[in-house]
Amino acid sequence: MKSFLKNNELPTVAALQDVLKSVSSYSFSFITLSQNYYAQLVDSLPHHAVNVDEYAQTISIYPSISSEKILNRKTEILACAQSFRLAANNLMSMIGDNFDVDLQTLDGLYHLRFIEGIRVKSRKLNDEWIFSLHGAECRFENIITGQKLAVIIITFPEFGYLNAYFFHLFMSTTAIFKPLNNYLENNLTNVSKALDLLVLEGMLTEKEMPLGSKRKIAL
């Protein structure tokens, strides 16, 4: 169910709670949005995930596991985000060392997309890892363990920023974190909510990205 509001008349928490008694999901548009309003929604809708699309100026509310259940594992979720950041920066450092790429500017990275003028799907990094470059991202895969990391490269020289999809991909393909992924029901909405809750808890920080999107990073 979707509603378009006029004059930034954002619904009250009570009104949303009432609407969600009869529908499972709800979306509405906004003109401006305060962090306080978003935090109120998250706090007052513990069994839902609240997704803010700054570019489309839309808030969407979906069913999810409870906030309490997620926060019971917040230390493990933070450890997973920290592990992602470490792995992402280490792998990009290997690209810098192996292919003479300046990670402060990304000079030399563009040329890795081609071999003799032909676009390549993937390259070998070492005996364990392959990687592919596309758009603003670099995707790594461990050919031995199956572990996968999708790394945002436009935040250079820091490569540890992630979104819900990247975090879910990493968590679900990393042996030590697969139990955590199962705890979050192998569900992207639940993973997204977990990231948002850790931002509100002050355990992760958030950075504005192009086109109104946001990315999170472990402290």
PDB file of N, CA and C in Angstrom, residues 172-211:
ATOM      1  N   SER A 172      26.470 -14.351   4.132  1.00  0.00           N
ATOM      2  CA  SER A 172      25.932 -15.654   3.718  1.00  0.00           C
ATOM      3  C   SER A 172      26.972 -16.550   3.057  1.00  0.00           C
ATOM      4  N   THR A 173      28.140 -15.996   2.693  1.00  0.00           N
ATOM      5  CA  THR A 173      29.163 -16.804   2.026  1.00  0.00           C
ATOM      6  C   THR A 173      30.438 -16.943   2.863  1.00  0.00           C
ATOM      7  N   THR A 174      30.433 -16.407   4.075  1.00  0.00           N
ATOM      8  CA  THR A 174      31.589 -16.492   4.967  1.00  0.00           C
ATOM      9  C   THR A 174      31.288 -17.500   6.067  1.00  0.00           C
ATOM     10  N   ALA A 175      32.057 -18.565   6.121  1.00  0.00           N
ATOM     11  CA  ALA A 175      31.738 -19.703   6.990  1.00  0.00           C
ATOM     12  C   ALA A 175      31.459 -19.286   8.427  1.00  0.00           C
ATOM     13  N   ILE A 176      32.289 -18.430   8.984  1.00  0.00           N
ATOM     14  CA  ILE A 176      32.147 -18.072  10.396  1.00  0.00           C
ATOM     15  C   ILE A 176      30.877 -17.280  10.670  1.00  0.00           C
ATOM     16  N   PHE A 177      30.334 -16.623   9.623  1.00  0.00           N
ATOM     17  CA  PHE A 177      29.150 -15.787   9.819  1.00  0.00           C
ATOM     18  C   PHE A 177      27.861 -16.407   9.266  1.00  0.00           C
ATOM     19  N   LYS A 178      27.941 -17.597   8.729  1.00  0.00           N
ATOM     20  CA  LYS A 178      26.723 -18.246   8.211  1.00  0.00           C
ATOM     21  C   LYS A 178      25.681 -18.494   9.312  1.00  0.00           C
ATOM     22  N   PRO A 179      26.094 -18.877  10.538  1.00  0.00           N
ATOM     23  CA  PRO A 179      25.090 -19.004  11.606  1.00  0.00           C
ATOM     24  C   PRO A 179      24.370 -17.683  11.894  1.00  0.00           C
ATOM     25  N   LEU A 180      25.086 -16.565  11.819  1.00  0.00           N
ATOM     26  CA  LEU A 180      24.465 -15.257  12.008  1.00  0.00           C
ATOM     27  C   LEU A 180      23.483 -14.966  10.887  1.00  0.00           C
ATOM     28  N   ASN A 181      23.858 -15.324   9.666  1.00  0.00           N
ATOM     29  CA  ASN A 181      22.957 -15.145   8.534  1.00  0.00           C
ATOM     30  C   ASN A 181      21.683 -15.963   8.721  1.00  0.00           C
ATOM     31  N   ASN A 182      21.821 -17.173   9.221  1.00  0.00           N
ATOM     32  CA  ASN A 182      20.652 -18.006   9.480  1.00  0.00           C
ATOM     33  C   ASN A 182      19.794 -17.417  10.600  1.00  0.00           C
ATOM     34  N   TYR A 183      20.447 -16.838  11.601  1.00  0.00           N
ATOM     35  CA  TYR A 183      19.726 -16.188  12.701  1.00  0.00           C
ATOM     36  C   TYR A 183      18.865 -15.041  12.182  1.00  0.00           C
ATOM     37  N   LEU A 184      19.385 -14.330  11.167  1.00  0.00           N
ATOM     38  CA  LEU A 184      18.638 -13.247  10.534  1.00  0.00           C
ATOM     39  C   LEU A 184      17.741 -13.767   9.415  1.00  0.00           C
ATOM     40  N   GLU A 185      17.549 -15.069   9.395  1.00  0.00           N
ATOM     41  CA  GLU A 185      16.626 -15.760   8.494  1.00  0.00           C
ATOM     42  C   GLU A 185      17.012 -15.640   7.024  1.00  0.00           C
ATOM     43  N   ASN A 186      18.311 -15.435   6.779  1.00  0.00           N
ATOM     44  CA  ASN A 186      18.804 -15.322   5.395  1.00  0.00           C
ATOM     45  C   ASN A 186      17.933 -14.353   4.595  1.00  0.00           C
ATOM     46  N   ASN A 187      17.627 -13.225   5.216  1.00  0.00           N
ATOM     47  CA  ASN A 187      16.642 -12.291   4.677  1.00  0.00           C
ATOM     48  C   ASN A 187      17.254 -10.905   4.540  1.00  0.00           C
ATOM     49  N   LEU A 188      17.204 -10.357   3.322  1.00  0.00           N
ATOM     50  CA  LEU A 188      17.826  -9.060   3.047  1.00  0.00           C
ATOM     51  C   LEU A 188      17.188  -7.939   3.858  1.00  0.00           C
ATOM     52  N   THR A 189      15.869  -7.970   4.027  1.00  0.00           N
ATOM     53  CA  THR A 189      15.195  -6.935   4.813  1.00  0.00           C
ATOM     54  C   THR A 189      15.687  -6.936   6.250  1.00  0.00           C
ATOM     55  N   ASN A 190      15.868  -8.115   6.829  1.00  0.00           N
ATOM     56  CA  ASN A 190      16.359  -8.209   8.204  1.00  0.00           C
ATOM     57  C   ASN A 190      17.800  -7.716   8.319  1.00  0.00           C
ATOM     58  N   VAL A 191      18.612  -8.022   7.321  1.00  0.00           N
ATOM     59  CA  VAL A 191      20.002  -7.557   7.318  1.00  0.00           C
ATOM     60  C   VAL A 191      20.042  -6.035   7.205  1.00  0.00           C
ATOM     61  N   SER A 192      19.211  -5.474   6.350  1.00  0.00           N
ATOM     62  CA  SER A 192      19.142  -4.018   6.202  1.00  0.00           C
ATOM     63  C   SER A 192      18.732  -3.366   7.517  1.00  0.00           C
ATOM     64  N   LYS A 193      17.752  -3.943   8.175  1.00  0.00           N
ATOM     65  CA  LYS A 193      17.311  -3.405   9.464  1.00  0.00           C
ATOM     66  C   LYS A 193      18.435  -3.489  10.497  1.00  0.00           C
ATOM     67  N   ALA A 194      19.180  -4.582  10.481  1.00  0.00           N
ATOM     68  CA  ALA A 194      20.289  -4.738  11.422  1.00  0.00           C
ATOM     69  C   ALA A 194      21.312  -3.618  11.248  1.00  0.00           C
ATOM     70  N   LEU A 195      21.639  -3.287  10.009  1.00  0.00           N
ATOM     71  CA  LEU A 195      22.580  -2.201   9.760  1.00  0.00           C
ATOM     72  C   LEU A 195      22.033  -0.876  10.284  1.00  0.00           C
ATOM     73  N   ASP A 196      20.764  -0.611  10.009  1.00  0.00           N
ATOM     74  CA  ASP A 196      20.160   0.645  10.453  1.00  0.00           C
ATOM     75  C   ASP A 196      20.137   0.750  11.974  1.00  0.00           C
ATOM     76  N   LEU A 197      19.822  -0.358  12.636  1.00  0.00           N
ATOM     77  CA  LEU A 197      19.799  -0.338  14.097  1.00  0.00           C
ATOM     78  C   LEU A 197      21.190  -0.079  14.674  1.00  0.00           C
ATOM     79  N   LEU A 198      22.217  -0.657  14.058  1.00  0.00           N
ATOM     80  CA  LEU A 198      23.572  -0.433  14.563  1.00  0.00           C
ATOM     81  C   LEU A 198      24.039   0.995  14.315  1.00  0.00           C
ATOM     82  N   VAL A 199      23.523   1.628  13.260  1.00  0.00           N
ATOM     83  CA  VAL A 199      23.808   3.057  13.061  1.00  0.00           C
ATOM     84  C   VAL A 199      23.179   3.866  14.190  1.00  0.00           C
ATOM     85  N   LEU A 200      21.917   3.581  14.516  1.00  0.00           N
ATOM     86  CA  LEU A 200      21.239   4.297  15.592  1.00  0.00           C
ATOM     87  C   LEU A 200      21.878   4.024  16.949  1.00  0.00           C
ATOM     88  N   GLU A 201      22.484   2.841  17.092  1.00  0.00           N
ATOM     89  CA  GLU A 201      23.173   2.495  18.334  1.00  0.00           C
ATOM     90  C   GLU A 201      24.546   3.153  18.430  1.00  0.00           C
ATOM     91  N   GLY A 202      24.997   3.771  17.328  1.00  0.00           N
ATOM     92  CA  GLY A 202      26.312   4.397  17.313  1.00  0.00           C
ATOM     93  C   GLY A 202      27.452   3.434  17.069  1.00  0.00           C
ATOM     94  N   MET A 203      27.136   2.214  16.646  1.00  0.00           N
ATOM     95  CA  MET A 203      28.152   1.198  16.412  1.00  0.00           C
ATOM     96  C   MET A 203      28.667   1.223  14.976  1.00  0.00           C
ATOM     97  N   LEU A 204      27.868   1.748  14.059  1.00  0.00           N
ATOM     98  CA  LEU A 204      28.273   1.960  12.677  1.00  0.00           C
ATOM     99  C   LEU A 204      28.080   3.420  12.332  1.00  0.00           C
ATOM    100  N   THR A 205      28.842   3.907  11.368  1.00  0.00           N
ATOM    101  CA  THR A 205      28.643   5.258  10.865  1.00  0.00           C
ATOM    102  C   THR A 205      28.105   5.178   9.443  1.00  0.00           C
ATOM    103  N   GLU A 206      27.523   6.273   8.993  1.00  0.00           N
ATOM    104  CA  GLU A 206      26.857   6.304   7.703  1.00  0.00           C
ATOM    105  C   GLU A 206      27.405   7.442   6.858  1.00  0.00           C
ATOM    106  N   LYS A 207      27.519   7.195   5.550  1.00  0.00           N
ATOM    107  CA  LYS A 207      28.030   8.207   4.636  1.00  0.00           C
ATOM    108  C   LYS A 207      27.064   8.379   3.468  1.00  0.00           C
ATOM    109  N   GLU A 208      26.803   9.641   3.129  1.00  0.00           N
ATOM    110  CA  GLU A 208      25.955   9.938   1.978  1.00  0.00           C
ATOM    111  C   GLU A 208      26.728   9.640   0.706  1.00  0.00           C
ATOM    112  N   MET A 209      26.049   8.985  -0.246  1.00  0.00           N
ATOM    113  CA  MET A 209      26.661   8.620  -1.508  1.00  0.00           C
ATOM    114  C   MET A 209      25.912   9.287  -2.657  1.00  0.00           C
ATOM    115  N   PRO A 210      26.435   9.192  -3.887  1.00  0.00           N
ATOM    116  CA  PRO A 210      25.733   9.775  -5.030  1.00  0.00           C
ATOM    117  C   PRO A 210      24.304   9.249  -5.179  1.00  0.00           C
ATOM    118  N   LEU A 211      23.432  10.068  -5.744  1.00  0.00           N
ATOM    119  CA  LEU A 211      22.025   9.737  -6.013  1.00  0.00           C
ATOM    120  C   LEU A 211      21.226   9.496  -4.738  1.00  0.00           C
TER     121      LEU A 211
END
